Coordinates of C-alpha atoms and ligand atoms in Angstrom, one line a residue:
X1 CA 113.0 90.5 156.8
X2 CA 115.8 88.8 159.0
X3 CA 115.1 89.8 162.3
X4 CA 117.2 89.3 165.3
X5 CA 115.3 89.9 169.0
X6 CA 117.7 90.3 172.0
X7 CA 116.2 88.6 175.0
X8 CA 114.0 85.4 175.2
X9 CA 111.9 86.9 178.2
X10 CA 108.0 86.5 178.1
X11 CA 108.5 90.1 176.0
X12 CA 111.1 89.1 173.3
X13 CA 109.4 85.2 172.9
X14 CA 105.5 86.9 171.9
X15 CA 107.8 89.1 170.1
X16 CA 109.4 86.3 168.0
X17 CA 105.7 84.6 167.6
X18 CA 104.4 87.6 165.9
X19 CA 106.7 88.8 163.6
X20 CA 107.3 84.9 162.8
X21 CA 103.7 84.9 162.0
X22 CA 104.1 88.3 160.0
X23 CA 106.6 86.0 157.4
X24 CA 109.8 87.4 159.1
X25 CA 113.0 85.2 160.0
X26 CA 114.1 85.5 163.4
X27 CA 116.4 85.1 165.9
X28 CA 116.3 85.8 169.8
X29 CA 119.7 86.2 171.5
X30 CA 119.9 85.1 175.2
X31 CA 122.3 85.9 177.2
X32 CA 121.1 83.1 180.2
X33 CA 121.4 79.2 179.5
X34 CA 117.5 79.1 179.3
X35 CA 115.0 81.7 178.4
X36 CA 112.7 83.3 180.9
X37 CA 115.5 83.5 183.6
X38 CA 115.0 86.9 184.6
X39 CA 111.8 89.5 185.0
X40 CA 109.6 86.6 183.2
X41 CA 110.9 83.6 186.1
X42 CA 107.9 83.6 188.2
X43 CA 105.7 86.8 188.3
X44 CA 102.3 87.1 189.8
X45 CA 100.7 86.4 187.0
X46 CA 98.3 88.8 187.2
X47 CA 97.1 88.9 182.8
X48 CA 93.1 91.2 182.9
X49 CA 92.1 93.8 183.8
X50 CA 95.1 96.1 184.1
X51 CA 93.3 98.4 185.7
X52 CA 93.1 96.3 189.0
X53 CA 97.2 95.7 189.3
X54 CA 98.2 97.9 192.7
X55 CA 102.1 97.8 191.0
X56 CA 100.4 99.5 187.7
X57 CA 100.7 103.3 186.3
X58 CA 101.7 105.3 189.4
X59 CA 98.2 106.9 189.0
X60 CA 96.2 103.5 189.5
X61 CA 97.8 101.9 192.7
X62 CA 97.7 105.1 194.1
X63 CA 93.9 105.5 194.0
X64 CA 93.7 102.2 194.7
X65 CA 94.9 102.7 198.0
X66 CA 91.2 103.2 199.2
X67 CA 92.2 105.4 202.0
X68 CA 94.2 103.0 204.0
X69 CA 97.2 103.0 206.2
X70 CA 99.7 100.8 204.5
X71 CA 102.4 98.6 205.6
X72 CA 105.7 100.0 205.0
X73 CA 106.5 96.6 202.8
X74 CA 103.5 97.8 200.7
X75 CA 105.0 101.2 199.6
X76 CA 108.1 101.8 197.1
X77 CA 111.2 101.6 199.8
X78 CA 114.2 103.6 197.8
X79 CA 118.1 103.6 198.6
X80 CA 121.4 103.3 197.1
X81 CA 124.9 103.9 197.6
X82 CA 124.3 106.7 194.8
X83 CA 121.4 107.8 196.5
X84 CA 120.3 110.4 194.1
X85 CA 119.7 108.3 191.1
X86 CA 116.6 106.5 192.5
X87 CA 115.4 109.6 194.5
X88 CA 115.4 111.7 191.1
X89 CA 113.6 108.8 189.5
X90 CA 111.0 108.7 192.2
X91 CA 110.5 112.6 192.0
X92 CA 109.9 111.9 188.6
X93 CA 107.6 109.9 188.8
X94 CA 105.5 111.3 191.4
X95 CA 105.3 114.6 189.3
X96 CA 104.2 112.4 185.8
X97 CA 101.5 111.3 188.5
X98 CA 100.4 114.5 189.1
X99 CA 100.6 115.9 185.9
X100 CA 98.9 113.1 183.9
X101 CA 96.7 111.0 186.8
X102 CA 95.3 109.1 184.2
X103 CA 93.0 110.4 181.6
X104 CA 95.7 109.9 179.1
X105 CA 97.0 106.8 180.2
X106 CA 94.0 104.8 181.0
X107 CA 92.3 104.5 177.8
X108 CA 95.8 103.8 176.2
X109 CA 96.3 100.8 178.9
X110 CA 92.8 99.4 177.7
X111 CA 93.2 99.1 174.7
X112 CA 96.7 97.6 174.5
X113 CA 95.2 94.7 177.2
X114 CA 91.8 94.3 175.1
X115 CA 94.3 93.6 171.9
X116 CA 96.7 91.8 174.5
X117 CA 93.7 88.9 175.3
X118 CA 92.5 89.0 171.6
X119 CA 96.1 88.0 170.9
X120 CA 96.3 85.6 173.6
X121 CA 93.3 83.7 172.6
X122 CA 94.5 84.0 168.8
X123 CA 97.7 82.1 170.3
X124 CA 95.2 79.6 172.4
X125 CA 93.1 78.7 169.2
X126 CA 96.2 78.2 166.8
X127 CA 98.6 75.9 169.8
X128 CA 96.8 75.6 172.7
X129 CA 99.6 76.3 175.0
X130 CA 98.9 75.2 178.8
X131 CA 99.5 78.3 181.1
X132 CA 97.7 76.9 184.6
X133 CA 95.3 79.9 183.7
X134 CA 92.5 80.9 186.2
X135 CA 89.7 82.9 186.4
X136 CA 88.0 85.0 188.7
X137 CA 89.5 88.0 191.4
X138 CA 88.4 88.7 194.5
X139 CA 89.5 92.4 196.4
X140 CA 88.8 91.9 200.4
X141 CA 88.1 95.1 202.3
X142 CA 89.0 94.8 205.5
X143 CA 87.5 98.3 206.8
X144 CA 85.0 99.9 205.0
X145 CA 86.8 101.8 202.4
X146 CA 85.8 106.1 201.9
X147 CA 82.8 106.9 199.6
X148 CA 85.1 108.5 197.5
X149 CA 87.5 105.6 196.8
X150 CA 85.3 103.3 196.5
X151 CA 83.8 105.9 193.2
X152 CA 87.1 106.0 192.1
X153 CA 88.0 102.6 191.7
X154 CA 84.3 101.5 190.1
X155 CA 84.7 104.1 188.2
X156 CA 88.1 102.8 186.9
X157 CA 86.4 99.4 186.2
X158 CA 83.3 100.6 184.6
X159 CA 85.3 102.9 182.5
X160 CA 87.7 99.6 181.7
X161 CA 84.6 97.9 180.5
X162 CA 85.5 95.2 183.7
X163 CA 82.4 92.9 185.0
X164 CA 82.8 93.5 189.1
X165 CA 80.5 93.0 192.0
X166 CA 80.4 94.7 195.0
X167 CA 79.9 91.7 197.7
X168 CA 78.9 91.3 201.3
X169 CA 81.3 88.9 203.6
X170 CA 78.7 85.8 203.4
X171 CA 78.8 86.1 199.4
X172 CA 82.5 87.0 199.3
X173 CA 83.3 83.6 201.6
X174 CA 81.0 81.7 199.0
X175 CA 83.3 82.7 196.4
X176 CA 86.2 82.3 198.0
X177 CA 85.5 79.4 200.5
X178 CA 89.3 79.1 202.5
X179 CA 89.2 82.4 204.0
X180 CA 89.9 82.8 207.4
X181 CA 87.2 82.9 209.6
X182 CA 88.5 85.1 211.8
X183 CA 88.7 87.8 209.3
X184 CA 86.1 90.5 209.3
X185 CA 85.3 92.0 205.8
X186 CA 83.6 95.3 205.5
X187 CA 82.8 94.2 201.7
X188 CA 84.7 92.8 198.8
X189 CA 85.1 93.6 195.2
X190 CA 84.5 90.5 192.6
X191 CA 85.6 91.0 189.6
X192 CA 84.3 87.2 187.7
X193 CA 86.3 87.4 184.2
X194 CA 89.5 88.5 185.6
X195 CA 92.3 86.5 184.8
X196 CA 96.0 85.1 185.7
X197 CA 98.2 82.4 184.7
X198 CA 101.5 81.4 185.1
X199 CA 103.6 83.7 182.5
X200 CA 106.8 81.3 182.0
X201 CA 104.6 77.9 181.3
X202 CA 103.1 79.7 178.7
X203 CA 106.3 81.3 177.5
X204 CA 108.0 78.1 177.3
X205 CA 104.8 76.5 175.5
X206 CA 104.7 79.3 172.7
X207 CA 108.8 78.9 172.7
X208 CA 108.6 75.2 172.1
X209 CA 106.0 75.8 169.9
X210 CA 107.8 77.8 167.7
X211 CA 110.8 75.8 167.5
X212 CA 109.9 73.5 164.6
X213 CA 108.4 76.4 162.2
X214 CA 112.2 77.6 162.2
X215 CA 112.6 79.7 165.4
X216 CA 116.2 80.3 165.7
X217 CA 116.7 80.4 169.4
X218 CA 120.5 81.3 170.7
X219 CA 121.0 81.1 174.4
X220 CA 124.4 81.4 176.0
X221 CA 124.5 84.5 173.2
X222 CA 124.9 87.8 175.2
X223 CA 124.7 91.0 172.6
X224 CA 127.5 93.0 173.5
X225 CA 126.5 96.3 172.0
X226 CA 124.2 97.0 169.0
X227 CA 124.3 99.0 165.5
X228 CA 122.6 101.0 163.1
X229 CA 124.0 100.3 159.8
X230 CA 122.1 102.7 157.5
X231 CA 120.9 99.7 156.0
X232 CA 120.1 97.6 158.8
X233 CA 121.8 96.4 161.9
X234 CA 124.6 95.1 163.2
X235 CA 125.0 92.8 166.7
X236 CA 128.2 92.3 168.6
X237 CA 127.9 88.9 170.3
X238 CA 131.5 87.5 172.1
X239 CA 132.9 85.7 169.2
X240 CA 131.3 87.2 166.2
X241 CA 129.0 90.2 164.4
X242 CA 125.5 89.4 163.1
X243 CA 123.5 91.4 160.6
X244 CA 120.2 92.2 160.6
X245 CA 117.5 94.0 159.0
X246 CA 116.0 95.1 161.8
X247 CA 116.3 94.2 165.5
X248 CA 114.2 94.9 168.8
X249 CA 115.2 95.0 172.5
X250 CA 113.6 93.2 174.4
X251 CA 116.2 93.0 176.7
X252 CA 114.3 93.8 180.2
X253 CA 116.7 95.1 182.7
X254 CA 120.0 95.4 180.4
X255 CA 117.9 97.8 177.9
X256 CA 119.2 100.7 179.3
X257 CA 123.6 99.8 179.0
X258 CA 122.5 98.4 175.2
X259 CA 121.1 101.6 174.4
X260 CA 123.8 103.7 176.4
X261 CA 126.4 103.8 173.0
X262 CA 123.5 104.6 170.9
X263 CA 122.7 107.8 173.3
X264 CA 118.9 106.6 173.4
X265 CA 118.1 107.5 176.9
X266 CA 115.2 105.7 178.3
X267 CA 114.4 106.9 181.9
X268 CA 113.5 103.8 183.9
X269 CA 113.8 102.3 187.5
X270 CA 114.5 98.9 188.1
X271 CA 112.2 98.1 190.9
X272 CA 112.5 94.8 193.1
X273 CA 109.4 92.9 194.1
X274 CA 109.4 89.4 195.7
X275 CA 107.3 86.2 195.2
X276 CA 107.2 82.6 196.9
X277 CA 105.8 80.1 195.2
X278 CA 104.0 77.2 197.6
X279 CA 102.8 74.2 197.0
X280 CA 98.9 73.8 198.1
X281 CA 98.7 71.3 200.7
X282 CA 94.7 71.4 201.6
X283 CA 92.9 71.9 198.6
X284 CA 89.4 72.5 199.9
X285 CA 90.9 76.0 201.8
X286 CA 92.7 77.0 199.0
X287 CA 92.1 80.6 196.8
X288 CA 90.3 79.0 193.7
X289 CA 91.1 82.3 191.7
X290 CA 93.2 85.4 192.6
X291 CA 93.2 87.5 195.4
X292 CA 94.5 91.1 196.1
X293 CA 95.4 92.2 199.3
X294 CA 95.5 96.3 198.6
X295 CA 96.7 97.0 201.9
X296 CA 100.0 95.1 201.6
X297 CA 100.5 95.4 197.5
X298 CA 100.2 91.7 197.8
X299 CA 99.0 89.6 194.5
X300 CA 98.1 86.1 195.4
X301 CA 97.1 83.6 192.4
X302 CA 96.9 80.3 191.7
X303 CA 98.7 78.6 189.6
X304 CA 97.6 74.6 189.3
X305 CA 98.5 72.9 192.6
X306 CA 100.2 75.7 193.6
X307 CA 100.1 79.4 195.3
X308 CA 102.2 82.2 194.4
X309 CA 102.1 85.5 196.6
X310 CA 104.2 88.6 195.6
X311 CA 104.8 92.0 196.8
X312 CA 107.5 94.6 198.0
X313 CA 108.7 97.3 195.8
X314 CA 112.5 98.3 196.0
X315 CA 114.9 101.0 194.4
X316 CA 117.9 100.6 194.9
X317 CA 118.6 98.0 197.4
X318 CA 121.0 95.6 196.4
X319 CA 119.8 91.7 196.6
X320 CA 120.9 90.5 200.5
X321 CA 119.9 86.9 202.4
X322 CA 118.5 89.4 204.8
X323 CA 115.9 90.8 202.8
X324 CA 114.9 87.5 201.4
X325 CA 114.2 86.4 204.6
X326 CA 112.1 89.0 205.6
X327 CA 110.3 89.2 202.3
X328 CA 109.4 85.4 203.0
X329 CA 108.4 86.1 206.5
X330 CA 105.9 88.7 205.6
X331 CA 104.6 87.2 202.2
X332 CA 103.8 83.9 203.6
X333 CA 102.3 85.5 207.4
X334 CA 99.9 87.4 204.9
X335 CA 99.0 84.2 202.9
X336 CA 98.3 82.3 206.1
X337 CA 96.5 85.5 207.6
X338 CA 93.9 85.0 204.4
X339 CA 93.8 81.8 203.7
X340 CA 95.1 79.7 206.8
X341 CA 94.0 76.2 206.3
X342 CA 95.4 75.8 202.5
X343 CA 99.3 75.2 203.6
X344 CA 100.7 73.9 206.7
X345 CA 101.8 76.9 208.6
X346 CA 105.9 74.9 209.3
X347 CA 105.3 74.0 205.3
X348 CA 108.8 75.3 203.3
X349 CA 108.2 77.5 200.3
X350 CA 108.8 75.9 197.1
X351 CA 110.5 78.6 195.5
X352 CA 111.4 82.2 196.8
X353 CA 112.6 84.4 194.3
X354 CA 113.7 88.5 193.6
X355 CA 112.9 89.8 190.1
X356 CA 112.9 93.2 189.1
X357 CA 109.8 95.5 186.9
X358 CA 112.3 98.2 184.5
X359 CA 109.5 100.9 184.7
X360 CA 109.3 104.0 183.1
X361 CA 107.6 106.8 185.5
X362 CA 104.2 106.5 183.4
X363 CA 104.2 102.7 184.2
X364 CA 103.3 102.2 180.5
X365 CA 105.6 99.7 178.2
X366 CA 107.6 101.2 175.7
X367 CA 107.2 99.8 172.9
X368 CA 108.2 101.1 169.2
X369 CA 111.0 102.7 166.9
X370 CA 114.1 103.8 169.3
X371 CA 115.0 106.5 167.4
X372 CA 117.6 104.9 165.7
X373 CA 117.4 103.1 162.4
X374 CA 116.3 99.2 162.4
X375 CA 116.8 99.3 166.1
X376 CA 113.1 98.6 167.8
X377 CA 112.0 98.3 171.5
X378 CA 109.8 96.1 173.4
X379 CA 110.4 96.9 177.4
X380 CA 110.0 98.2 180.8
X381 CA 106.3 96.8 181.2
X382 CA 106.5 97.4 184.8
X383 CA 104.0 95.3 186.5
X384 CA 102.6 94.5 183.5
X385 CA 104.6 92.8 181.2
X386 CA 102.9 89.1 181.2
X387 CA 99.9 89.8 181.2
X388 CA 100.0 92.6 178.2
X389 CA 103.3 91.0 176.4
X390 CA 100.8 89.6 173.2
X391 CA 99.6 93.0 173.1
X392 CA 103.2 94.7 173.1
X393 CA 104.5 92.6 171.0
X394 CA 101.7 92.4 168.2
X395 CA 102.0 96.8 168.8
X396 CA 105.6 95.9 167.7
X397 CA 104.8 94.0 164.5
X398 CA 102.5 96.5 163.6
X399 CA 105.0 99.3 163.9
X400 CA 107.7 97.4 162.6
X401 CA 105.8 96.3 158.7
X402 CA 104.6 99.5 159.0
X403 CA 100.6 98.5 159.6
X404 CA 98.1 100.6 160.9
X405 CA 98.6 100.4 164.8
X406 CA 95.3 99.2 166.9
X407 CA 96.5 101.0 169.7
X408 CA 97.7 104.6 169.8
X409 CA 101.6 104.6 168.8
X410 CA 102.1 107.7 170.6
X411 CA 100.7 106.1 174.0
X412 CA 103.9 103.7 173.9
X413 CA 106.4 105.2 172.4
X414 CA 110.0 106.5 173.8
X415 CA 108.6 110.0 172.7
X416 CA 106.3 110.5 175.3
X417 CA 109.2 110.0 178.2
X418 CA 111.5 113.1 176.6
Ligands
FAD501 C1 107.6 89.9 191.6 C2 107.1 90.3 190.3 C3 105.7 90.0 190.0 C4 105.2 90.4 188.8 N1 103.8 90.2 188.6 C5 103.3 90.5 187.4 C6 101.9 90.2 187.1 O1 101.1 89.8 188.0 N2 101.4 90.5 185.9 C7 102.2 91.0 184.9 O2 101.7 91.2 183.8 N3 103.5 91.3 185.1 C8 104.0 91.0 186.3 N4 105.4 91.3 186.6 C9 106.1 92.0 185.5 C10 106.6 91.0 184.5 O3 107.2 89.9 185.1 C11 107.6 91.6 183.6 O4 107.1 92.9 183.1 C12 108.0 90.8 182.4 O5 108.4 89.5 182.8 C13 109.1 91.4 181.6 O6 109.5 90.6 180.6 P1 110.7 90.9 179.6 O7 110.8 89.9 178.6 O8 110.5 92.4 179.1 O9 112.0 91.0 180.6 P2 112.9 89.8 181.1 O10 112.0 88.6 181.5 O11 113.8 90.4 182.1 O12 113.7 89.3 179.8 C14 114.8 90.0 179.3 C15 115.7 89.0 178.8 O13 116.7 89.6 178.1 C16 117.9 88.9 178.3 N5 119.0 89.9 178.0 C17 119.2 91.1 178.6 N6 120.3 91.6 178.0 C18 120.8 90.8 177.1 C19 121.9 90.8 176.2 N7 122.7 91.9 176.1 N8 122.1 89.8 175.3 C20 121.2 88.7 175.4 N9 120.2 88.6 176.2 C21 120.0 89.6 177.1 C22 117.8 88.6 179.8 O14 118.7 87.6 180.2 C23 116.4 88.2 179.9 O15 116.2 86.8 179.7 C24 106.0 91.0 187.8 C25 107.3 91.2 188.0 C26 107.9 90.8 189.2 C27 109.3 91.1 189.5

């Protein structure tokens, strides 16, 4: 088939690797110069388990909450000149939390990640693609967290099949030699096998990769609107109209006006989080692997000779100089709060950057047939769409040839959301 993906994000470029590798032509449409330029430019990088991501499924980060008073910056902050939009998204949200928690969408999530690393190391073994991957995640407790949290959340990793180890603060500073010493830890969680990497090395890798085996890749190519022939589709770009057999959007925050015209509604939030990337300047004090800071909703992870630290959540706040600044202030006083001796504390951040997580209120990705003839989707991962996009996108391929699905189809598709 002649396949034609719209977006050359971390979603759309596993996308093109697995239908290439199913036989299909394709071609991704970018709208940017480059690819990854948006949601994919520098996420956490947060990849296994799932389970443990405080931005995940409403349900999770919720529970994960352990009881504690939490920073304003940590919770979802919600305005807008329309302010009813984001508060009706929110209300929904809140009420698929209640009504689902997450006996449905737990089991789903696991096995979409467990095929997401099987993918990922199918991809490793076959191009060895660097991604400045690391292992190993540490959760400090600061206060001794409720019986009944604590239950909750091994429970969630048991259930998830996760290696973790409850830790005292001596065994918890052994793994994790830079933190502060001035930091009193009522315990920590370890989970050993948990991993991260940084999403847009390996994105670019697997792009790169791709290239010579015929990898059609169009940048400067925005798709104007998109069509359902009967027979297949048909893509509006500035200067001309493409045909297709088939074509999936992967197209991150701009899904929604593409699939406007087509009446497809997809109920999503664009939510802003923040991350600054810093260059390690003391080795020896530095995180070795990741480190969650539940409190805040702050994911810090290495990546090579580097930190990044993200966090915030925001509906509906346009992007200001303001907010940057603060988000810096706080994301870097939380870094240097944990791990103090690993930067210099006057050191400028190498890279501060806003993205935005489309999520649907279920926090799942939606991935599958749109409804519409030829036209597929591959989007709104929330918080995690590097570390499950193999996953997604091999889901995709499957539905797409028509294979049998791994995962449940039902789980992930735009079905579940009407
Ligand atoms: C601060 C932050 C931290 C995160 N941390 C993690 C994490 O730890 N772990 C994790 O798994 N995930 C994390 N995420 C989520 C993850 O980054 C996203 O889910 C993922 O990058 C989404 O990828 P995508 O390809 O769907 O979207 P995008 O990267 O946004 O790609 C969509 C692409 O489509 C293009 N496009 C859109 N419309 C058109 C058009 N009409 N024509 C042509 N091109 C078009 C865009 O230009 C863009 O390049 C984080 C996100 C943020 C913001």
């Amino acid at each position: 088939m002649k396949i034609a993906i719209v977006g050359a994000g971390i979603a759309g470029i596993a996308t093109a690797f697995e239908l290439m590798e199913a036989g299909n032509e394709v071609r991704v449409f970018e709208q940017h110069r480059a690819a990854g330029e948006e949601a994919s430019f520098a996420p956490s990088g947060l990849m296994w388990p799932c389970v443990i991501n405080p931005w995940g499924a409403s349900a999770f980060s919720q529970s994960l909450q352990l009881g504690m008073a939490r920073p304003p910056f940590a919770e979802l902050r919600a305005q807008g000149a329309v302010l009813s939009a984001p508060r009706r998204w929110a209300r929904r949200q809140q009420a698929f939390a209640k009504k689902q928690r997450d006996a449905e969408t737990l089991p789903a999530l696991q096995a979409l990640e467990l095929l997401a690393m099987q993918r990922m190391q199918h991809v490793q073994e076959l191009l060895d693609i660097g991604g400045q991957f690391s292992q190993g995640l540490l959760l400090p407790l600061r206060k001794e967290p409720g019986a009944a949290a604590l239950y909750e959340l091994t429970r969630r990793l048991s259930a998830a099949h996760v290696d973790y180890r409850r830790c005292n603060e001596a065994e918890a500073r052994a793994i994790e030699p830079g933190l502060a010493t001035d930091i009193q830890m009522a315990c920590a969680i370890h989970l050993p096998e948990a991993w991260s990497g940084n999403g847009r090395l390996f994105s670019q890798g697997l792009l790169q990769a791709m290239q010579p085996h015929g990898l059609q890749l169009h940048t400067q190519h925005a798709v104007r609107s998109i069509h359902s022939t009967g027979s297949g589709v048909r893509l509006q770009l500035a200067d001309s109209e493409q045909h297709f057999d088939a074509a999936v959007l992967c197209a991150g925050g701009d899904t929604n006006r593409l699939l406007r015209p087509l009446d497809v509604q997809l109920p999503s939030a664009a939510i802003c989080s923040y991350s600054a990337s810093i260059q390690i300047s003391e080795e020896s004090l530095a995180p070795r692997g990741s480190v969650i800071d539940l409190e805040n909703s702050m994911i810090l992870t290495r990546q090579g000779s580097r930190l990044r630290i993200s966090g915030g959540a925001e509906l509906g706040y346009p992007e200001s100089a303001e907010r940057m600044e603060e988000a810096r202030h706080l994301l870097t006083s939380v870094l240097l709060e944990w791990f103090p001796g690993c930067i210099q504390p006057s050191q400028s951040i190498l890279q501060m950057w806003r993205g935005t997580r489309l999520t649907v209120p279920d926090g799942l990705p939606v991935v599958g047939p749109s409804g519409i003839p030829g036209i597929w989707l591959n989007t709104a991962h929330g918080g995690y769409g590097w570390g499950l996009s193999m996953g997604c996108a091999h889901h995709l391929r499957q539905s797409l040839m028509g294979h049998s699905p791994t995962v449940d189809p039902q789980a992930f598709g735009l079905q579940r959301l009407r």
